[in-house]
Amino acid sequence: MSVITADFIIDQNRARLADHREDFDALARKLVRRGLDAETLVRDAMAFAVAVPSWGVGTGGTRFARFPGPGEPRNVFDKLADCGVINTLTRLTPTVSPHFPWDKVTDYSELREVAKSHGLAFDAINSNTFQDQAGQPLSYKFGSLTHTDKAVREQAIAHNIECVEIGRALGSKALTVWIGDGSNFAGQSSLARAFDRYLDSTAAIYRALPDDWRMLLEHKLFEPAFYSTVISDWGSSYLAAQRLGPKAQCLVDLGHHAPTVNIEQIVARLARFGKLGGFHFNDSKYGDDDLDAASVSPFRLYLVFNELAEATRTIGPSFAPAYMIDQSHNVTDPIESLMQSAIEIARARAQAQLVDAEALAAAQEANDALAAHRLLKAGFLTDVSSLIAEARLRAGGALDPIAAYRASGYRAAAARERPVVAAGSAGIV
Ligand code: LRH
Ligand code: MN
């Protein structure tokens, strides 16, 4: 189904090149006035990448329903083809974060080759002990890594270790562990003992990690549990990562916090103590809405990247969190949403590079609140569309990936090739 070739992209860009040149040159002049060099910023933008979730290219749903669209991916091979399109047009997403057993196959070296044929590699592996699989001996209804029954915990530990083995075959270097374990009633579970069981179980997984791997602990305020969640916040995650050891770090899913939480401060804290392992980017207004990144609070995403820029200045090149998207696309074409999200994440990062860090620090030290705020916001108020477009263009991507994708007829071709999926079954995938 390769309708999106290099020639097609060149053709699509041709009509937009003159306007793009004009916009980029104007921005470059504006940046020079600020003592900034557009070339350096474009190269920096070209070095940025964010992973897409394999589960994100299928239409998502809620507990009420899922309304599949045309050309739904049938299996992980279709998912990789769709992820390949996202990277071909944006040049921002060369890695895929898979989820097991959703992406289970018999031959992982073949899967690795298929990914490579789409210009892709594998990022962090996600385990799944929040659903019961057909034929699974013991249920996770009352938890997994923290279940009161040792046999259930061992089943969950074994699954995570199996994910590490799969990841090694795929060339991945990290395991993301998110569990929904918790309770719906006060008194239903011991809050203290549940956490101790988590520490014991994750320690067993930690011992199975190769030396050059990371284990990313993902916290979440609530859902599927609605009274207590064992790893509900960054504090619980940090305590566990500290206890486990240097290969364990914390993963920040933007949607896993109460609406009023200052996430950029959590980012600053975890980075300061060497425990910021990665991100699941998305956006939300109420709960874990898994909406498209920067579609609700672009300023919040910018503030997160501002803290990441500060941490990079302080810690240096060894500071390398894993950047990944985790979204559910219920009403849009998932490929379009993931392209748009990758672009918005690249935008926030490019804008954060524009902050005059020295002047900002001076204003902060002088308690000149408004000057400091204006210096920080100056990046957010700069339209860097042409700068990140220039980075795409130089990497062989599309100036307007969404328009190019729509012109390619890829979705219609996928719909012709892939059987229609009936609406109905609830759930995020
Ligand atoms: C949990 C979560 C986790 C994934 C799942 C698909 O809400 O964010 O990262 O395993 O979504
Ligand atoms: Mn997540």
Coordinates of C-alpha atoms and ligand atoms in Angstrom, one line a residue:
M1 CA 0.0 0.0 0.0
S2 CA 3.0 2.3 -0.5
V3 CA 1.2 5.4 -1.9
I4 CA 3.4 7.8 0.0
T5 CA 6.7 7.9 -1.9
A6 CA 9.6 10.4 -1.7
D7 CA 8.4 11.8 -5.1
F8 CA 4.9 12.1 -3.9
I9 CA 6.1 14.2 -0.9
I10 CA 8.3 16.4 -3.2
D11 CA 5.3 16.9 -5.4
Q12 CA 3.1 17.8 -2.4
N13 CA 5.7 20.3 -1.1
R14 CA 6.3 22.0 -4.4
A15 CA 3.1 24.2 -4.2
R16 CA 3.9 25.2 -0.6
L17 CA 7.7 25.9 -0.9
A18 CA 7.6 29.7 -1.8
D19 CA 5.3 30.6 1.1
H20 CA 7.3 28.4 3.4
R21 CA 10.6 30.1 2.4
E22 CA 9.1 33.5 3.0
D23 CA 7.8 32.6 6.4
F24 CA 11.0 30.8 7.5
D25 CA 13.2 33.7 6.3
A26 CA 11.0 36.2 8.2
L27 CA 11.2 34.1 11.3
A28 CA 15.0 33.7 10.9
R29 CA 15.3 37.5 10.8
K30 CA 13.1 37.8 13.9
L31 CA 15.3 35.3 15.8
V32 CA 18.5 37.1 14.8
R33 CA 17.1 40.2 16.5
R34 CA 16.9 38.1 19.6
G35 CA 20.4 36.9 19.2
L36 CA 19.2 33.4 18.1
D37 CA 20.4 31.4 15.1
A38 CA 17.7 29.7 13.1
E39 CA 20.2 27.1 11.6
T40 CA 21.1 25.9 15.1
L41 CA 17.5 25.7 16.1
V42 CA 16.5 23.8 12.9
R43 CA 19.3 21.3 13.5
D44 CA 18.1 20.9 17.1
A45 CA 14.5 20.4 15.9
M46 CA 15.8 17.8 13.4
A47 CA 17.4 15.8 16.3
F48 CA 14.1 15.6 18.2
A49 CA 11.9 12.4 18.0
V50 CA 8.9 11.1 19.9
A51 CA 7.6 7.5 19.8
V52 CA 4.1 6.6 18.7
P53 CA 2.0 4.0 20.6
S54 CA 1.2 0.9 18.5
W55 CA -2.3 0.9 20.1
G56 CA -2.8 4.5 19.0
V57 CA -3.3 3.8 15.3
G58 CA -6.5 1.9 15.8
T59 CA -9.6 3.9 16.7
G60 CA -10.0 4.2 20.5
G61 CA -13.1 4.1 22.6
T62 CA -14.4 4.6 26.0
R63 CA -16.1 2.3 28.5
F64 CA -19.4 3.1 26.7
A65 CA -18.4 2.3 23.1
R66 CA -15.9 2.3 20.3
F67 CA -16.8 3.4 16.8
P68 CA -14.1 1.9 14.5
G69 CA -13.3 3.9 11.3
P70 CA -12.5 2.7 7.8
G71 CA -9.3 0.7 7.3
E72 CA -8.7 -0.3 10.9
P73 CA -5.4 -2.0 11.5
R74 CA -6.0 -5.8 11.8
N75 CA -2.8 -6.7 13.5
V76 CA 0.6 -5.3 14.5
F77 CA 1.8 -5.5 10.9
D78 CA -0.9 -3.1 9.8
K79 CA -0.1 -0.9 12.8
L80 CA 3.5 -0.7 11.8
A81 CA 2.5 0.2 8.2
D82 CA 0.4 3.1 9.6
C83 CA 3.2 4.1 12.0
G84 CA 5.5 4.2 9.0
V85 CA 3.2 6.7 7.3
I86 CA 3.3 9.0 10.3
N87 CA 7.1 9.0 10.3
T88 CA 7.5 9.3 6.5
L89 CA 5.4 12.5 6.5
T90 CA 6.5 14.1 9.8
R91 CA 10.1 12.7 10.2
L92 CA 9.4 12.9 13.9
T93 CA 8.4 9.4 15.0
P94 CA 11.1 6.8 14.0
T95 CA 10.2 4.5 16.9
V96 CA 7.1 2.6 18.0
S97 CA 6.2 1.7 21.6
P98 CA 4.4 -1.7 21.5
H99 CA 2.0 -3.3 23.9
F100 CA 1.9 -6.9 24.9
P101 CA 0.0 -9.2 24.4
W102 CA -1.9 -6.8 22.0
D103 CA 1.1 -6.9 19.6
K104 CA 2.0 -10.6 20.2
V105 CA 3.4 -12.5 17.2
T106 CA 5.3 -15.8 16.9
D107 CA 8.5 -14.5 15.3
Y108 CA 9.9 -11.3 16.8
S109 CA 12.9 -11.1 14.6
E110 CA 10.5 -11.0 11.6
L111 CA 8.5 -8.2 13.4
R112 CA 11.8 -6.3 13.9
E113 CA 12.5 -6.7 10.1
V114 CA 9.0 -5.5 9.2
A115 CA 9.4 -2.5 11.4
K116 CA 12.8 -1.7 9.8
S117 CA 11.2 -2.0 6.3
H118 CA 8.9 0.9 7.4
G119 CA 11.9 2.9 8.7
L120 CA 11.0 2.1 12.3
A121 CA 12.6 0.7 15.4
F122 CA 11.0 -0.2 18.8
D123 CA 10.9 2.1 21.9
A124 CA 9.8 1.1 25.4
I125 CA 7.8 -2.1 25.7
N126 CA 4.5 -1.9 27.6
S127 CA 3.3 -4.8 29.7
N128 CA -0.4 -5.5 30.4
T129 CA -1.6 -6.9 33.7
F130 CA -4.8 -4.8 33.7
Q131 CA -6.8 -7.2 31.5
D132 CA -7.4 -11.0 31.7
Q133 CA -6.3 -12.8 28.5
A134 CA -8.2 -15.8 27.1
G135 CA -6.9 -18.9 28.8
Q136 CA -5.1 -17.0 31.5
P137 CA -5.0 -19.2 34.7
L138 CA -5.4 -16.5 37.3
S139 CA -7.5 -13.2 37.1
Y140 CA -6.3 -9.7 37.7
K141 CA -9.7 -8.6 38.9
F142 CA -8.3 -7.8 42.3
G143 CA -4.9 -6.7 41.2
S144 CA -1.7 -8.0 39.6
L145 CA 1.7 -7.1 40.9
T146 CA 0.1 -6.2 44.2
H147 CA -2.5 -9.0 44.4
T148 CA -2.9 -10.6 47.8
D149 CA -2.4 -14.0 46.2
K150 CA 1.3 -14.7 45.6
A151 CA 0.5 -16.9 42.6
V152 CA -1.3 -14.0 40.9
R153 CA 1.7 -11.7 41.6
E154 CA 4.1 -14.4 40.2
Q155 CA 1.9 -14.6 37.0
A156 CA 2.2 -10.9 36.6
I157 CA 5.9 -10.8 37.2
A158 CA 6.4 -13.6 34.7
H159 CA 4.5 -11.6 32.1
N160 CA 6.7 -8.6 32.6
I161 CA 9.8 -10.7 32.4
E162 CA 8.4 -12.2 29.1
C163 CA 8.0 -8.6 27.9
V164 CA 11.6 -7.9 28.6
E165 CA 12.6 -11.0 26.6
I166 CA 10.4 -9.8 23.7
G167 CA 11.9 -6.4 24.0
R168 CA 15.4 -7.8 23.7
A169 CA 14.5 -9.5 20.5
L170 CA 13.0 -6.3 19.2
G171 CA 16.0 -4.1 20.1
S172 CA 14.2 -2.2 22.8
K173 CA 15.9 -0.8 25.9
A174 CA 13.1 -0.1 28.3
L175 CA 10.0 -1.6 30.0
T176 CA 7.1 0.6 30.9
V177 CA 5.1 -0.8 33.9
W178 CA 1.6 0.6 34.4
I179 CA -0.8 -1.3 36.7
G180 CA -4.4 -0.4 37.5
D181 CA -4.1 -2.1 40.9
G182 CA -6.1 -0.3 43.7
S183 CA -9.5 -0.4 45.4
N184 CA -13.0 0.9 45.2
F185 CA -13.9 1.0 48.8
A186 CA -12.1 2.3 51.9
G187 CA -10.9 -0.7 53.8
Q188 CA -11.0 -3.0 50.8
S189 CA -7.2 -3.2 50.7
S190 CA -4.3 -2.4 53.0
L191 CA -2.8 0.7 51.5
A192 CA 0.6 0.0 53.2
R193 CA 0.8 -3.8 52.4
A194 CA -0.3 -3.2 48.8
F195 CA 2.6 -0.9 48.2
D196 CA 5.0 -3.4 49.9
R197 CA 3.8 -6.1 47.5
Y198 CA 4.4 -3.7 44.6
L199 CA 8.0 -3.2 45.8
D200 CA 8.6 -6.9 46.1
S201 CA 7.1 -7.7 42.7
T202 CA 8.9 -4.9 40.8
A203 CA 12.1 -5.9 42.5
A204 CA 11.7 -9.4 40.9
I205 CA 11.2 -7.8 37.5
Y206 CA 14.1 -5.4 38.1
R207 CA 16.4 -8.3 38.7
A208 CA 15.6 -9.7 35.2
L209 CA 16.5 -6.4 33.4
P210 CA 19.6 -6.4 31.2
D211 CA 22.3 -4.0 32.4
D212 CA 21.6 -1.4 29.7
W213 CA 17.8 -1.3 30.2
R214 CA 15.5 1.0 32.1
M215 CA 12.3 0.2 33.9
L216 CA 9.7 3.1 33.7
L217 CA 7.1 3.2 36.5
E218 CA 3.9 4.9 35.4
H219 CA 1.7 6.5 38.0
K220 CA -2.0 7.3 37.6
L221 CA -4.4 9.1 40.0
F222 CA -7.4 6.8 39.4
E223 CA -9.1 4.4 36.9
P224 CA -9.8 1.6 36.8
A225 CA -9.8 1.9 40.6
F226 CA -11.8 4.7 42.0
Y227 CA -11.0 4.8 45.8
S228 CA -7.2 4.1 45.9
T229 CA -4.6 3.4 43.3
V230 CA -1.3 1.7 44.4
I231 CA 0.9 3.9 42.2
S232 CA -1.3 7.0 42.2
D233 CA 1.2 9.8 42.1
W234 CA 4.8 10.8 41.4
G235 CA 5.6 10.4 45.1
S236 CA 4.7 6.7 45.2
S237 CA 6.5 6.2 41.9
Y238 CA 9.6 8.0 43.0
L239 CA 9.8 6.1 46.3
A240 CA 9.5 2.8 44.4
A241 CA 12.1 3.9 41.8
Q242 CA 14.5 5.0 44.6
R243 CA 14.0 1.6 46.3
L244 CA 14.5 -0.4 43.2
G245 CA 17.7 1.1 41.9
P246 CA 19.4 3.2 39.2
K247 CA 17.7 1.4 36.3
A248 CA 14.2 2.3 37.6
Q249 CA 12.8 5.7 36.7
C250 CA 9.4 7.4 36.7
L251 CA 7.2 7.9 33.6
V252 CA 4.9 10.9 33.5
D253 CA 1.7 10.4 31.6
L254 CA 0.3 14.0 31.3
G255 CA -3.3 12.7 31.7
H256 CA -2.7 10.8 35.0
H257 CA -3.0 13.8 37.3
A258 CA -5.9 15.8 38.8
P259 CA -6.7 18.7 36.5
T260 CA -5.1 21.4 38.8
V261 CA -1.8 19.6 39.4
N262 CA 1.4 21.5 38.4
I263 CA 2.9 18.8 36.2
E264 CA 5.9 20.9 35.1
Q265 CA 7.0 21.1 38.7
I266 CA 6.8 17.3 39.0
V267 CA 9.0 17.2 35.9
A268 CA 11.5 19.6 37.5
R269 CA 11.6 17.5 40.7
L270 CA 12.0 14.1 39.0
A271 CA 14.7 15.5 36.7
R272 CA 16.6 17.1 39.6
F273 CA 16.9 13.7 41.3
G274 CA 17.7 11.7 38.2
K275 CA 14.4 9.8 38.2
L276 CA 12.6 11.3 35.1
G277 CA 12.6 8.3 32.8
G278 CA 10.0 9.4 30.2
F279 CA 6.7 10.7 29.1
H280 CA 3.4 9.7 27.7
F281 CA 2.2 12.8 26.0
N282 CA -1.5 13.6 25.5
D283 CA -3.9 16.2 26.8
S284 CA -6.9 16.2 29.1
K285 CA -9.5 18.5 30.6
Y286 CA -11.1 16.3 33.2
G287 CA -9.6 12.8 33.7
D288 CA -7.3 10.5 31.7
D289 CA -9.0 11.8 28.6
D290 CA -6.1 10.7 26.3
L291 CA -6.9 13.6 24.0
D292 CA -4.4 14.9 21.3
A293 CA -1.3 16.6 22.7
A294 CA -1.7 20.4 23.0
S295 CA -5.3 20.2 22.0
V296 CA -6.5 21.5 25.4
S297 CA -3.6 23.1 27.2
P298 CA -0.7 23.9 24.7
F299 CA 0.8 26.3 27.3
R300 CA 1.0 23.5 29.8
L301 CA 2.9 21.3 27.3
Y302 CA 5.2 24.3 26.6
L303 CA 5.9 24.7 30.4
V304 CA 6.8 21.0 30.6
F305 CA 9.3 21.5 27.8
N306 CA 10.6 24.6 29.4
E307 CA 11.5 22.5 32.5
L308 CA 13.1 19.9 30.2
A309 CA 15.2 22.7 28.6
E310 CA 16.3 23.9 32.0
A311 CA 17.1 20.3 33.1
T312 CA 19.1 19.7 29.9
R313 CA 21.1 23.0 30.6
T314 CA 21.8 21.9 34.2
I315 CA 22.3 18.1 33.8
G316 CA 23.8 18.0 30.2
P317 CA 23.5 15.4 27.4
S318 CA 23.1 12.5 29.8
F319 CA 19.6 13.8 30.5
A320 CA 17.6 11.7 28.0
P321 CA 14.0 11.0 29.0
A322 CA 12.0 8.7 26.7
Y323 CA 9.5 10.7 24.7
M324 CA 6.3 8.8 23.8
I325 CA 2.8 9.6 22.9
D326 CA -0.2 7.8 24.5
Q327 CA -3.5 8.8 23.2
S328 CA -6.9 7.4 22.3
H329 CA -8.4 8.6 19.0
N330 CA -12.2 8.2 19.2
V331 CA -13.4 10.7 16.6
T332 CA -10.5 11.4 14.3
D333 CA -8.3 9.4 11.8
P334 CA -5.7 8.1 14.3
I335 CA -2.9 8.7 11.7
E336 CA -3.8 12.4 11.4
S337 CA -4.1 12.8 15.2
L338 CA -0.7 11.2 15.8
M339 CA 0.9 13.4 13.1
Q340 CA -0.7 16.5 14.5
S341 CA 0.3 15.6 18.1
A342 CA 4.0 14.8 17.1
I343 CA 4.1 18.2 15.4
E344 CA 2.6 20.0 18.4
I345 CA 5.1 18.3 20.7
A346 CA 8.0 19.3 18.4
R347 CA 6.5 22.8 18.4
A348 CA 6.5 23.1 22.3
R349 CA 10.1 21.9 22.4
A350 CA 11.3 24.3 19.7
Q351 CA 9.5 27.2 21.5
A352 CA 11.2 26.3 24.8
Q353 CA 14.6 26.6 23.1
L354 CA 13.8 30.3 22.4
V355 CA 13.7 31.3 26.1
D356 CA 16.6 33.7 27.1
A357 CA 17.6 31.6 30.1
E358 CA 20.1 34.0 31.4
A359 CA 17.7 37.0 31.4
L360 CA 15.0 34.8 32.9
A361 CA 17.3 33.7 35.8
A362 CA 18.3 37.3 36.4
A363 CA 14.7 38.4 36.6
Q364 CA 13.9 35.5 38.9
E365 CA 16.8 36.3 41.2
A366 CA 15.6 39.9 41.2
N367 CA 12.0 38.8 42.0
D368 CA 10.8 40.8 39.0
A369 CA 7.8 38.6 38.5
L370 CA 6.3 40.1 35.4
A371 CA 9.6 40.4 33.6
A372 CA 10.3 36.8 34.4
H373 CA 6.9 35.7 33.2
R374 CA 7.2 37.7 30.0
L375 CA 10.6 36.2 29.3
L376 CA 9.3 32.7 29.8
K377 CA 6.2 33.3 27.7
A378 CA 8.1 34.9 24.8
G379 CA 8.9 31.4 23.5
F380 CA 5.3 30.3 23.6
L381 CA 4.2 33.5 21.8
T382 CA 6.6 32.8 18.9
D383 CA 5.1 31.1 15.9
V384 CA 7.7 28.4 15.1
S385 CA 5.6 26.7 12.5
S386 CA 8.0 27.4 9.7
L387 CA 11.0 26.3 11.8
I388 CA 9.7 22.9 12.5
A389 CA 8.4 22.7 8.9
E390 CA 11.9 23.4 7.7
A391 CA 13.2 20.6 9.9
R392 CA 10.7 18.2 8.3
L393 CA 11.5 19.4 4.8
R394 CA 15.3 18.9 5.3
A395 CA 14.6 15.4 6.6
G396 CA 12.5 14.5 3.6
G397 CA 9.1 15.0 5.1
A398 CA 6.0 17.0 4.1
L399 CA 5.6 20.7 4.7
D400 CA 1.9 19.9 5.5
P401 CA 1.7 16.2 6.6
I402 CA -2.1 16.2 7.1
A403 CA -2.8 17.7 3.7
A404 CA -0.3 15.3 2.0
Y405 CA -1.8 12.3 3.9
R406 CA -5.3 13.3 2.7
A407 CA -4.1 13.8 -0.9
S408 CA -2.4 10.4 -0.8
G409 CA -5.6 8.3 -0.5
Y410 CA -3.8 6.1 2.1
R411 CA -6.9 5.7 4.3
A412 CA -9.2 4.8 1.3
A413 CA -6.6 2.3 0.2
A414 CA -6.4 0.8 3.7
A415 CA -10.2 0.6 3.7
R416 CA -10.2 -1.3 0.5
E417 CA -7.6 -3.8 1.8
R418 CA -8.8 -4.2 5.4
P419 CA -12.2 -5.6 6.4
V420 CA -14.7 -3.3 8.0
V421 CA -14.7 -3.7 11.8
A422 CA -18.1 -3.8 13.4
A423 CA -18.9 -1.1 16.0
G424 CA -19.9 -2.0 19.5
S425 CA -17.2 -3.4 21.7
A426 CA -16.3 -0.9 24.5
G427 CA -12.8 -0.2 25.7
I428 CA -9.8 2.0 24.7
V429 CA -8.7 -0.3 21.9
Ligands
LRH1 C1 -3.0 3.7 31.4 C2 -2.1 4.0 30.2 C3 -0.9 3.1 30.1 C4 -1.1 2.2 29.0 C5 -2.5 2.3 28.7 C6 -2.9 2.0 27.2 O1 -4.0 4.7 31.4 O2 -1.8 5.3 30.1 O3 0.2 3.8 29.7 O4 -0.7 0.9 29.2 O5 -2.8 3.6 29.0
MN2 MN 0.2 6.0 29.5

